[in-house]
Amino acid sequence: QNLKSINSGLAQTHNEISTGKTIATAKDNSAIWAISKVMESDVAGFNAVEDSLALGGSTVAVASAGAEQITNILKEMKEKVIAATGENVDHAKITSDVDALKAQVTSIIGASQFNGSNLLDANGGDITVLSSLDRAADGAVTATNISVTSVNFEDNLDLTTVDVSSAASAESSIADIETLIQTAVNGAATLGAASKRIDDQSQFISKVTDAVKNGIGSMVDADMEAASARLQALQVQQQLGVQALSIANKAPQTLMSLFR
């Protein structure tokens, strides 16, 4: 019986070392196994959330970069407008420069897309980014999202109001370019705030995932150093048990020899 108990312990220890887990199946400890499986499903969900945040963050980052670049171009356009208020300047040349800047703004709006989603044009629309999976005390799981609103520079930036063909038209365009710059700045700030929120949430989800993984490990993972030491001890006990059984088996033969 003692040897059988030792062999059972050996088999269990071998299993711990080979699987790396003290609780590998439900029969090892049904309660802990069930908790670990729920937590593992949460980890899988958090991995999907991280992918969603990465995709949404990239989309917003591209749009934010485009908005910031458009803001810089509008500032340059403002310099051209102010220069065009003079009477003794080449308005045709300035108009050509301003038209080139307008074309560049239009090009940036069209190019500021990621995976088909564009927050700067009229067709892109708002996006919703999965940001978390929240488990209540009763086990119910609900999804939390981050909504990012499109700034729609395609409609909100009316570049046709900027006219530098003459000193008078350039002077009247100063207020218009100021309005355009403010619209671009507000849009870039909105996108920047959304990008920061997504980045912060991504870092939080990563930390939560690591914490949950550590929790699972503390419940079901085997202590390999302790398991190795226990394995060596059980192997010695097994050898001694075999020797003891061998001695016990020889005892009847010794008694029989007395009757010869």
PDB file of C-alpha atoms in Angstrom:
ATOM      1  CA  GLN A   1       0.000   0.000   0.000  1.00  0.00           C
ATOM      2  CA  ASN A   2       2.841   2.359   0.840  1.00  0.00           C
ATOM      3  CA  LEU A   3       4.542   1.617  -2.492  1.00  0.00           C
ATOM      4  CA  LYS A   4       1.254   2.130  -4.334  1.00  0.00           C
ATOM      5  CA  SER A   5       0.839   5.525  -2.662  1.00  0.00           C
ATOM      6  CA  ILE A   6       4.391   6.494  -3.657  1.00  0.00           C
ATOM      7  CA  ASN A   7       3.794   5.438  -7.268  1.00  0.00           C
ATOM      8  CA  SER A   8       0.600   7.513  -7.329  1.00  0.00           C
ATOM      9  CA  GLY A   9       2.532  10.546  -6.072  1.00  0.00           C
ATOM     10  CA  LEU A  10       5.189   9.929  -8.708  1.00  0.00           C
ATOM     11  CA  ALA A  11       2.606   9.821 -11.465  1.00  0.00           C
ATOM     12  CA  GLN A  12       1.051  13.071 -10.252  1.00  0.00           C
ATOM     13  CA  THR A  13       4.418  14.790  -9.993  1.00  0.00           C
ATOM     14  CA  HIS A  14       5.422  13.578 -13.468  1.00  0.00           C
ATOM     15  CA  ASN A  15       2.164  15.039 -14.780  1.00  0.00           C
ATOM     16  CA  GLU A  16       2.823  18.391 -13.080  1.00  0.00           C
ATOM     17  CA  ILE A  17       6.298  18.603 -14.593  1.00  0.00           C
ATOM     18  CA  SER A  18       5.174  17.552 -18.083  1.00  0.00           C
ATOM     19  CA  THR A  19       2.167  19.929 -18.193  1.00  0.00           C
ATOM     20  CA  GLY A  20       3.578  22.699 -16.021  1.00  0.00           C
ATOM     21  CA  LYS A  21       0.298  22.818 -14.080  1.00  0.00           C
ATOM     22  CA  THR A  22      -0.837  21.566 -10.717  1.00  0.00           C
ATOM     23  CA  ILE A  23      -4.433  21.799 -11.921  1.00  0.00           C
ATOM     24  CA  ALA A  24      -4.553  20.655 -15.525  1.00  0.00           C
ATOM     25  CA  THR A  25      -8.032  19.118 -15.615  1.00  0.00           C
ATOM     26  CA  ALA A  26     -11.324  19.598 -13.803  1.00  0.00           C
ATOM     27  CA  LYS A  27     -10.798  16.445 -11.712  1.00  0.00           C
ATOM     28  CA  ASP A  28      -7.661  17.961 -10.135  1.00  0.00           C
ATOM     29  CA  ASN A  29      -9.702  20.750  -8.493  1.00  0.00           C
ATOM     30  CA  SER A  30     -13.020  21.522 -10.137  1.00  0.00           C
ATOM     31  CA  ALA A  31     -13.581  24.908  -8.440  1.00  0.00           C
ATOM     32  CA  ILE A  32     -10.143  26.348  -9.227  1.00  0.00           C
ATOM     33  CA  TRP A  33     -10.206  24.849 -12.724  1.00  0.00           C
ATOM     34  CA  ALA A  34     -13.572  26.525 -13.450  1.00  0.00           C
ATOM     35  CA  ILE A  35     -12.327  29.910 -12.208  1.00  0.00           C
ATOM     36  CA  SER A  36      -9.143  29.647 -14.270  1.00  0.00           C
ATOM     37  CA  LYS A  37     -11.098  28.823 -17.433  1.00  0.00           C
ATOM     38  CA  VAL A  38     -13.343  31.865 -16.978  1.00  0.00           C
ATOM     39  CA  MET A  39     -10.267  34.028 -16.477  1.00  0.00           C
ATOM     40  CA  GLU A  40      -8.621  32.501 -19.551  1.00  0.00           C
ATOM     41  CA  SER A  41     -11.696  33.422 -21.597  1.00  0.00           C
ATOM     42  CA  ASP A  42     -11.375  36.985 -20.265  1.00  0.00           C
ATOM     43  CA  VAL A  43      -7.737  37.050 -21.388  1.00  0.00           C
ATOM     44  CA  ALA A  44      -8.792  35.947 -24.878  1.00  0.00           C
ATOM     45  CA  GLY A  45     -11.370  38.741 -24.869  1.00  0.00           C
ATOM     46  CA  PHE A  46      -8.791  41.303 -23.727  1.00  0.00           C
ATOM     47  CA  ASN A  47      -6.497  40.207 -26.566  1.00  0.00           C
ATOM     48  CA  ALA A  48      -9.300  40.973 -29.019  1.00  0.00           C
ATOM     49  CA  VAL A  49      -9.850  44.332 -27.304  1.00  0.00           C
ATOM     50  CA  GLU A  50      -6.152  45.155 -27.699  1.00  0.00           C
ATOM     51  CA  ASP A  51      -6.416  44.395 -31.434  1.00  0.00           C
ATOM     52  CA  SER A  52      -9.471  46.647 -31.695  1.00  0.00           C
ATOM     53  CA  LEU A  53      -7.713  49.464 -29.842  1.00  0.00           C
ATOM     54  CA  ALA A  54      -4.646  49.088 -32.069  1.00  0.00           C
ATOM     55  CA  LEU A  55      -6.782  49.354 -35.211  1.00  0.00           C
ATOM     56  CA  GLY A  56      -8.779  52.296 -33.881  1.00  0.00           C
ATOM     57  CA  GLY A  57      -5.655  54.009 -32.578  1.00  0.00           C
ATOM     58  CA  SER A  58      -3.962  53.724 -35.974  1.00  0.00           C
ATOM     59  CA  THR A  59      -7.028  55.142 -37.724  1.00  0.00           C
ATOM     60  CA  VAL A  60      -7.188  58.127 -35.385  1.00  0.00           C
ATOM     61  CA  ALA A  61      -3.413  58.641 -35.490  1.00  0.00           C
ATOM     62  CA  VAL A  62      -3.444  58.897 -39.288  1.00  0.00           C
ATOM     63  CA  ALA A  63      -6.333  61.372 -39.211  1.00  0.00           C
ATOM     64  CA  SER A  64      -4.656  63.376 -36.435  1.00  0.00           C
ATOM     65  CA  ALA A  65      -1.411  63.612 -38.419  1.00  0.00           C
ATOM     66  CA  GLY A  66      -3.378  64.796 -41.446  1.00  0.00           C
ATOM     67  CA  ALA A  67      -5.242  67.412 -39.399  1.00  0.00           C
ATOM     68  CA  GLU A  68      -2.026  68.772 -37.927  1.00  0.00           C
ATOM     69  CA  GLN A  69      -0.436  68.996 -41.362  1.00  0.00           C
ATOM     70  CA  ILE A  70      -3.502  70.806 -42.732  1.00  0.00           C
ATOM     71  CA  THR A  71      -3.254  73.280 -39.842  1.00  0.00           C
ATOM     72  CA  ASN A  72       0.338  74.049 -40.803  1.00  0.00           C
ATOM     73  CA  ILE A  73      -0.634  74.509 -44.455  1.00  0.00           C
ATOM     74  CA  LEU A  74      -3.433  76.913 -43.511  1.00  0.00           C
ATOM     75  CA  LYS A  75      -0.947  78.941 -41.466  1.00  0.00           C
ATOM     76  CA  GLU A  76       1.250  79.149 -44.545  1.00  0.00           C
ATOM     77  CA  MET A  77      -1.800  80.122 -46.589  1.00  0.00           C
ATOM     78  CA  LYS A  78      -2.503  82.905 -44.082  1.00  0.00           C
ATOM     79  CA  GLU A  79       0.944  84.357 -44.760  1.00  0.00           C
ATOM     80  CA  LYS A  80       0.128  84.401 -48.474  1.00  0.00           C
ATOM     81  CA  VAL A  81      -3.207  86.117 -47.824  1.00  0.00           C
ATOM     82  CA  ILE A  82      -1.625  88.815 -45.710  1.00  0.00           C
ATOM     83  CA  ALA A  83       1.103  89.321 -48.292  1.00  0.00           C
ATOM     84  CA  ALA A  84      -1.572  89.691 -50.978  1.00  0.00           C
ATOM     85  CA  THR A  85      -3.143  92.670 -49.180  1.00  0.00           C
ATOM     86  CA  GLY A  86      -0.343  94.819 -50.564  1.00  0.00           C
ATOM     87  CA  GLU A  87      -0.946  96.737 -53.785  1.00  0.00           C
ATOM     88  CA  ASN A  88       2.507  96.303 -55.283  1.00  0.00           C
ATOM     89  CA  VAL A  89       2.692  92.471 -55.214  1.00  0.00           C
ATOM     90  CA  ASP A  90       2.265  89.848 -57.899  1.00  0.00           C
ATOM     91  CA  HIS A  91      -1.270  88.669 -57.142  1.00  0.00           C
ATOM     92  CA  ALA A  92      -1.174  86.126 -59.947  1.00  0.00           C
ATOM     93  CA  LYS A  93       1.854  84.428 -58.446  1.00  0.00           C
ATOM     94  CA  ILE A  94       0.366  84.490 -54.947  1.00  0.00           C
ATOM     95  CA  THR A  95      -2.886  83.078 -56.306  1.00  0.00           C
ATOM     96  CA  SER A  96      -0.939  80.238 -57.895  1.00  0.00           C
ATOM     97  CA  ASP A  97       0.771  79.504 -54.583  1.00  0.00           C
ATOM     98  CA  VAL A  98      -2.527  79.581 -52.672  1.00  0.00           C
ATOM     99  CA  ASP A  99      -4.173  77.267 -55.214  1.00  0.00           C
ATOM    100  CA  ALA A 100      -1.312  74.813 -54.766  1.00  0.00           C
ATOM    101  CA  LEU A 101      -1.783  74.911 -50.998  1.00  0.00           C
ATOM    102  CA  LYS A 102      -5.536  74.340 -51.435  1.00  0.00           C
ATOM    103  CA  ALA A 103      -4.828  71.331 -53.638  1.00  0.00           C
ATOM    104  CA  GLN A 104      -2.429  69.998 -51.024  1.00  0.00           C
ATOM    105  CA  VAL A 105      -5.077  70.300 -48.310  1.00  0.00           C
ATOM    106  CA  THR A 106      -7.561  68.408 -50.492  1.00  0.00           C
ATOM    107  CA  SER A 107      -4.975  65.727 -51.186  1.00  0.00           C
ATOM    108  CA  ILE A 108      -4.200  65.274 -47.468  1.00  0.00           C
ATOM    109  CA  ILE A 109      -7.892  64.953 -46.623  1.00  0.00           C
ATOM    110  CA  GLY A 110      -8.283  62.187 -49.180  1.00  0.00           C
ATOM    111  CA  ALA A 111      -5.108  60.369 -48.129  1.00  0.00           C
ATOM    112  CA  SER A 112      -5.723  60.427 -44.368  1.00  0.00           C
ATOM    113  CA  GLN A 113      -7.375  57.007 -44.260  1.00  0.00           C
ATOM    114  CA  PHE A 114      -6.499  53.742 -42.565  1.00  0.00           C
ATOM    115  CA  ASN A 115      -8.047  50.480 -43.668  1.00  0.00           C
ATOM    116  CA  GLY A 116     -10.697  52.403 -45.592  1.00  0.00           C
ATOM    117  CA  SER A 117     -11.734  54.627 -42.668  1.00  0.00           C
ATOM    118  CA  ASN A 118     -11.199  58.381 -43.032  1.00  0.00           C
ATOM    119  CA  LEU A 119     -12.122  60.820 -40.267  1.00  0.00           C
ATOM    120  CA  LEU A 120     -11.324  63.883 -42.368  1.00  0.00           C
ATOM    121  CA  ASP A 121     -13.585  63.421 -45.393  1.00  0.00           C
ATOM    122  CA  ALA A 122     -17.364  63.543 -45.725  1.00  0.00           C
ATOM    123  CA  ASN A 123     -17.802  59.821 -46.361  1.00  0.00           C
ATOM    124  CA  GLY A 124     -15.725  58.395 -43.519  1.00  0.00           C
ATOM    125  CA  GLY A 125     -18.168  58.987 -40.675  1.00  0.00           C
ATOM    126  CA  ASP A 126     -17.647  58.319 -36.982  1.00  0.00           C
ATOM    127  CA  ILE A 127     -15.930  55.169 -35.743  1.00  0.00           C
ATOM    128  CA  THR A 128     -16.584  53.045 -32.655  1.00  0.00           C
ATOM    129  CA  VAL A 129     -13.634  51.334 -30.987  1.00  0.00           C
ATOM    130  CA  LEU A 130     -14.124  48.376 -28.631  1.00  0.00           C
ATOM    131  CA  SER A 131     -12.296  49.461 -25.483  1.00  0.00           C
ATOM    132  CA  SER A 132     -13.122  46.933 -22.759  1.00  0.00           C
ATOM    133  CA  LEU A 133     -15.094  43.853 -21.693  1.00  0.00           C
ATOM    134  CA  ASP A 134     -16.517  44.328 -18.218  1.00  0.00           C
ATOM    135  CA  ARG A 135     -17.574  41.302 -16.148  1.00  0.00           C
ATOM    136  CA  ALA A 136     -20.132  41.945 -13.413  1.00  0.00           C
ATOM    137  CA  ALA A 137     -20.366  40.049 -10.117  1.00  0.00           C
ATOM    138  CA  ASP A 138     -23.120  37.853 -11.538  1.00  0.00           C
ATOM    139  CA  GLY A 139     -20.906  36.869 -14.473  1.00  0.00           C
ATOM    140  CA  ALA A 140     -22.601  39.069 -17.080  1.00  0.00           C
ATOM    141  CA  VAL A 141     -20.213  40.581 -19.606  1.00  0.00           C
ATOM    142  CA  THR A 142     -20.786  43.928 -21.296  1.00  0.00           C
ATOM    143  CA  ALA A 143     -18.732  45.669 -23.973  1.00  0.00           C
ATOM    144  CA  THR A 144     -17.520  49.244 -23.573  1.00  0.00           C
ATOM    145  CA  ASN A 145     -16.712  51.390 -26.602  1.00  0.00           C
ATOM    146  CA  ILE A 146     -14.887  54.612 -27.394  1.00  0.00           C
ATOM    147  CA  SER A 147     -16.667  56.744 -30.011  1.00  0.00           C
ATOM    148  CA  VAL A 148     -14.510  58.937 -32.236  1.00  0.00           C
ATOM    149  CA  THR A 149     -16.351  61.682 -34.123  1.00  0.00           C
ATOM    150  CA  SER A 150     -15.363  62.558 -37.675  1.00  0.00           C
ATOM    151  CA  VAL A 151     -14.150  66.148 -38.061  1.00  0.00           C
ATOM    152  CA  ASN A 152     -15.166  66.167 -41.760  1.00  0.00           C
ATOM    153  CA  PHE A 153     -12.687  68.731 -43.064  1.00  0.00           C
ATOM    154  CA  GLU A 154     -14.031  68.088 -46.560  1.00  0.00           C
ATOM    155  CA  ASP A 155     -17.228  70.001 -45.741  1.00  0.00           C
ATOM    156  CA  ASN A 156     -16.077  72.140 -42.813  1.00  0.00           C
ATOM    157  CA  LEU A 157     -13.062  73.670 -44.566  1.00  0.00           C
ATOM    158  CA  ASP A 158     -14.454  75.770 -47.407  1.00  0.00           C
ATOM    159  CA  LEU A 159     -11.248  76.862 -49.119  1.00  0.00           C
ATOM    160  CA  THR A 160     -13.134  78.653 -51.911  1.00  0.00           C
ATOM    161  CA  THR A 161     -13.653  81.623 -49.571  1.00  0.00           C
ATOM    162  CA  VAL A 162      -9.950  82.429 -49.731  1.00  0.00           C
ATOM    163  CA  ASP A 163      -9.318  84.805 -52.648  1.00  0.00           C
ATOM    164  CA  VAL A 164      -6.014  86.626 -53.198  1.00  0.00           C
ATOM    165  CA  SER A 165      -6.592  87.836 -56.744  1.00  0.00           C
ATOM    166  CA  SER A 166      -6.533  91.433 -55.539  1.00  0.00           C
ATOM    167  CA  ALA A 167      -5.616  93.437 -52.470  1.00  0.00           C
ATOM    168  CA  ALA A 168      -9.251  94.018 -51.567  1.00  0.00           C
ATOM    169  CA  SER A 169     -10.263  90.369 -51.880  1.00  0.00           C
ATOM    170  CA  ALA A 170      -7.203  89.302 -49.928  1.00  0.00           C
ATOM    171  CA  GLU A 171      -8.068  91.709 -47.128  1.00  0.00           C
ATOM    172  CA  SER A 172     -11.605  90.329 -46.932  1.00  0.00           C
ATOM    173  CA  SER A 173     -10.195  86.787 -46.883  1.00  0.00           C
ATOM    174  CA  ILE A 174      -8.219  87.364 -43.673  1.00  0.00           C
ATOM    175  CA  ALA A 175     -11.258  86.651 -41.494  1.00  0.00           C
ATOM    176  CA  ASP A 176     -12.069  83.591 -43.589  1.00  0.00           C
ATOM    177  CA  ILE A 177      -8.595  82.097 -43.252  1.00  0.00           C
ATOM    178  CA  GLU A 178      -8.690  82.714 -39.512  1.00  0.00           C
ATOM    179  CA  THR A 179     -11.952  80.775 -39.326  1.00  0.00           C
ATOM    180  CA  LEU A 180     -10.450  77.941 -41.371  1.00  0.00           C
ATOM    181  CA  ILE A 181      -7.386  77.786 -39.133  1.00  0.00           C
ATOM    182  CA  GLN A 182      -9.553  77.667 -36.011  1.00  0.00           C
ATOM    183  CA  THR A 183     -11.664  74.875 -37.504  1.00  0.00           C
ATOM    184  CA  ALA A 184      -8.555  72.892 -38.358  1.00  0.00           C
ATOM    185  CA  VAL A 185      -7.061  73.466 -34.911  1.00  0.00           C
ATOM    186  CA  ASN A 186     -10.271  72.374 -33.180  1.00  0.00           C
ATOM    187  CA  GLY A 187     -10.465  69.255 -35.367  1.00  0.00           C
ATOM    188  CA  ALA A 188      -6.831  68.341 -34.720  1.00  0.00           C
ATOM    189  CA  ALA A 189      -7.339  68.854 -30.969  1.00  0.00           C
ATOM    190  CA  THR A 190     -10.416  66.610 -30.997  1.00  0.00           C
ATOM    191  CA  LEU A 191      -8.567  63.851 -32.809  1.00  0.00           C
ATOM    192  CA  GLY A 192      -5.537  64.242 -30.548  1.00  0.00           C
ATOM    193  CA  ALA A 193      -7.687  63.849 -27.440  1.00  0.00           C
ATOM    194  CA  ALA A 194      -9.315  60.711 -28.900  1.00  0.00           C
ATOM    195  CA  SER A 195      -5.915  59.284 -29.807  1.00  0.00           C
ATOM    196  CA  LYS A 196      -4.625  59.890 -26.259  1.00  0.00           C
ATOM    197  CA  ARG A 197      -7.686  58.208 -24.769  1.00  0.00           C
ATOM    198  CA  ILE A 198      -7.238  55.148 -26.969  1.00  0.00           C
ATOM    199  CA  ASP A 199      -3.529  54.908 -26.123  1.00  0.00           C
ATOM    200  CA  ASP A 200      -4.242  55.164 -22.382  1.00  0.00           C
ATOM    201  CA  GLN A 201      -6.953  52.510 -22.619  1.00  0.00           C
ATOM    202  CA  SER A 202      -4.620  50.232 -24.565  1.00  0.00           C
ATOM    203  CA  GLN A 203      -1.974  50.509 -21.844  1.00  0.00           C
ATOM    204  CA  PHE A 204      -4.601  49.809 -19.178  1.00  0.00           C
ATOM    205  CA  ILE A 205      -5.923  46.713 -20.971  1.00  0.00           C
ATOM    206  CA  SER A 206      -2.357  45.434 -21.380  1.00  0.00           C
ATOM    207  CA  LYS A 207      -1.735  45.782 -17.635  1.00  0.00           C
ATOM    208  CA  VAL A 208      -5.062  44.124 -16.786  1.00  0.00           C
ATOM    209  CA  THR A 209      -4.240  41.236 -19.131  1.00  0.00           C
ATOM    210  CA  ASP A 210      -0.854  40.720 -17.473  1.00  0.00           C
ATOM    211  CA  ALA A 211      -2.447  40.837 -14.011  1.00  0.00           C
ATOM    212  CA  VAL A 212      -5.105  38.269 -14.960  1.00  0.00           C
ATOM    213  CA  LYS A 213      -2.458  35.986 -16.490  1.00  0.00           C
ATOM    214  CA  ASN A 214      -0.436  36.191 -13.273  1.00  0.00           C
ATOM    215  CA  GLY A 215      -3.578  35.359 -11.297  1.00  0.00           C
ATOM    216  CA  ILE A 216      -4.242  32.300 -13.442  1.00  0.00           C
ATOM    217  CA  GLY A 217      -0.625  31.192 -13.085  1.00  0.00           C
ATOM    218  CA  SER A 218      -0.696  31.486  -9.304  1.00  0.00           C
ATOM    219  CA  MET A 219      -3.747  29.221  -9.199  1.00  0.00           C
ATOM    220  CA  VAL A 220      -2.906  26.469 -11.661  1.00  0.00           C
ATOM    221  CA  ASP A 221       0.788  26.627 -12.580  1.00  0.00           C
ATOM    222  CA  ALA A 222       3.170  24.167 -10.958  1.00  0.00           C
ATOM    223  CA  ASP A 223       6.162  25.245  -8.886  1.00  0.00           C
ATOM    224  CA  MET A 224       8.768  23.508 -11.041  1.00  0.00           C
ATOM    225  CA  GLU A 225      11.545  23.708  -8.437  1.00  0.00           C
ATOM    226  CA  ALA A 226       9.334  22.189  -5.742  1.00  0.00           C
ATOM    227  CA  ALA A 227       7.993  19.570  -8.167  1.00  0.00           C
ATOM    228  CA  SER A 228      11.528  18.564  -9.187  1.00  0.00           C
ATOM    229  CA  ALA A 229      12.612  18.227  -5.565  1.00  0.00           C
ATOM    230  CA  ARG A 230       9.479  16.221  -4.767  1.00  0.00           C
ATOM    231  CA  LEU A 231      10.149  13.976  -7.779  1.00  0.00           C
ATOM    232  CA  GLN A 232      13.642  13.128  -6.549  1.00  0.00           C
ATOM    233  CA  ALA A 233      12.317  12.438  -3.062  1.00  0.00           C
ATOM    234  CA  LEU A 234       9.568  10.152  -4.369  1.00  0.00           C
ATOM    235  CA  GLN A 235      12.045   8.284  -6.569  1.00  0.00           C
ATOM    236  CA  VAL A 236      14.200   7.546  -3.507  1.00  0.00           C
ATOM    237  CA  GLN A 237      11.108   6.486  -1.563  1.00  0.00           C
ATOM    238  CA  GLN A 238      10.106   4.220  -4.432  1.00  0.00           C
ATOM    239  CA  GLN A 239      13.511   2.510  -4.423  1.00  0.00           C
ATOM    240  CA  LEU A 240      13.339   2.024  -0.661  1.00  0.00           C
ATOM    241  CA  GLY A 241       9.787   0.751  -0.933  1.00  0.00           C
ATOM    242  CA  VAL A 242      10.791  -1.831  -3.519  1.00  0.00           C
ATOM    243  CA  GLN A 243      13.657  -2.961  -1.309  1.00  0.00           C
ATOM    244  CA  ALA A 244      11.359  -3.191   1.720  1.00  0.00           C
ATOM    245  CA  LEU A 245       8.838  -5.220  -0.277  1.00  0.00           C
ATOM    246  CA  SER A 246      11.618  -7.487  -1.479  1.00  0.00           C
ATOM    247  CA  ILE A 247      12.756  -8.095   2.120  1.00  0.00           C
ATOM    248  CA  ALA A 248       9.182  -8.793   3.163  1.00  0.00           C
ATOM    249  CA  ASN A 249       8.771 -11.299   0.330  1.00  0.00           C
ATOM    250  CA  LYS A 250      11.856 -13.186   1.509  1.00  0.00           C
ATOM    251  CA  ALA A 251      10.514 -13.612   5.043  1.00  0.00           C
ATOM    252  CA  PRO A 252       8.225 -16.629   4.250  1.00  0.00           C
ATOM    253  CA  GLN A 253      11.120 -18.360   2.475  1.00  0.00           C
ATOM    254  CA  THR A 254      13.241 -17.894   5.582  1.00  0.00           C
ATOM    255  CA  LEU A 255      10.524 -19.415   7.746  1.00  0.00           C
ATOM    256  CA  MET A 256      10.131 -22.328   5.352  1.00  0.00           C
ATOM    257  CA  SER A 257      13.821 -23.066   5.583  1.00  0.00           C
ATOM    258  CA  LEU A 258      13.397 -23.724   9.304  1.00  0.00           C
ATOM    259  CA  PHE A 259      11.181 -26.739   8.544  1.00  0.00           C
ATOM    260  CA  ARG A 260      13.686 -28.455   6.220  1.00  0.00           C
TER     261      ARG A 260
END
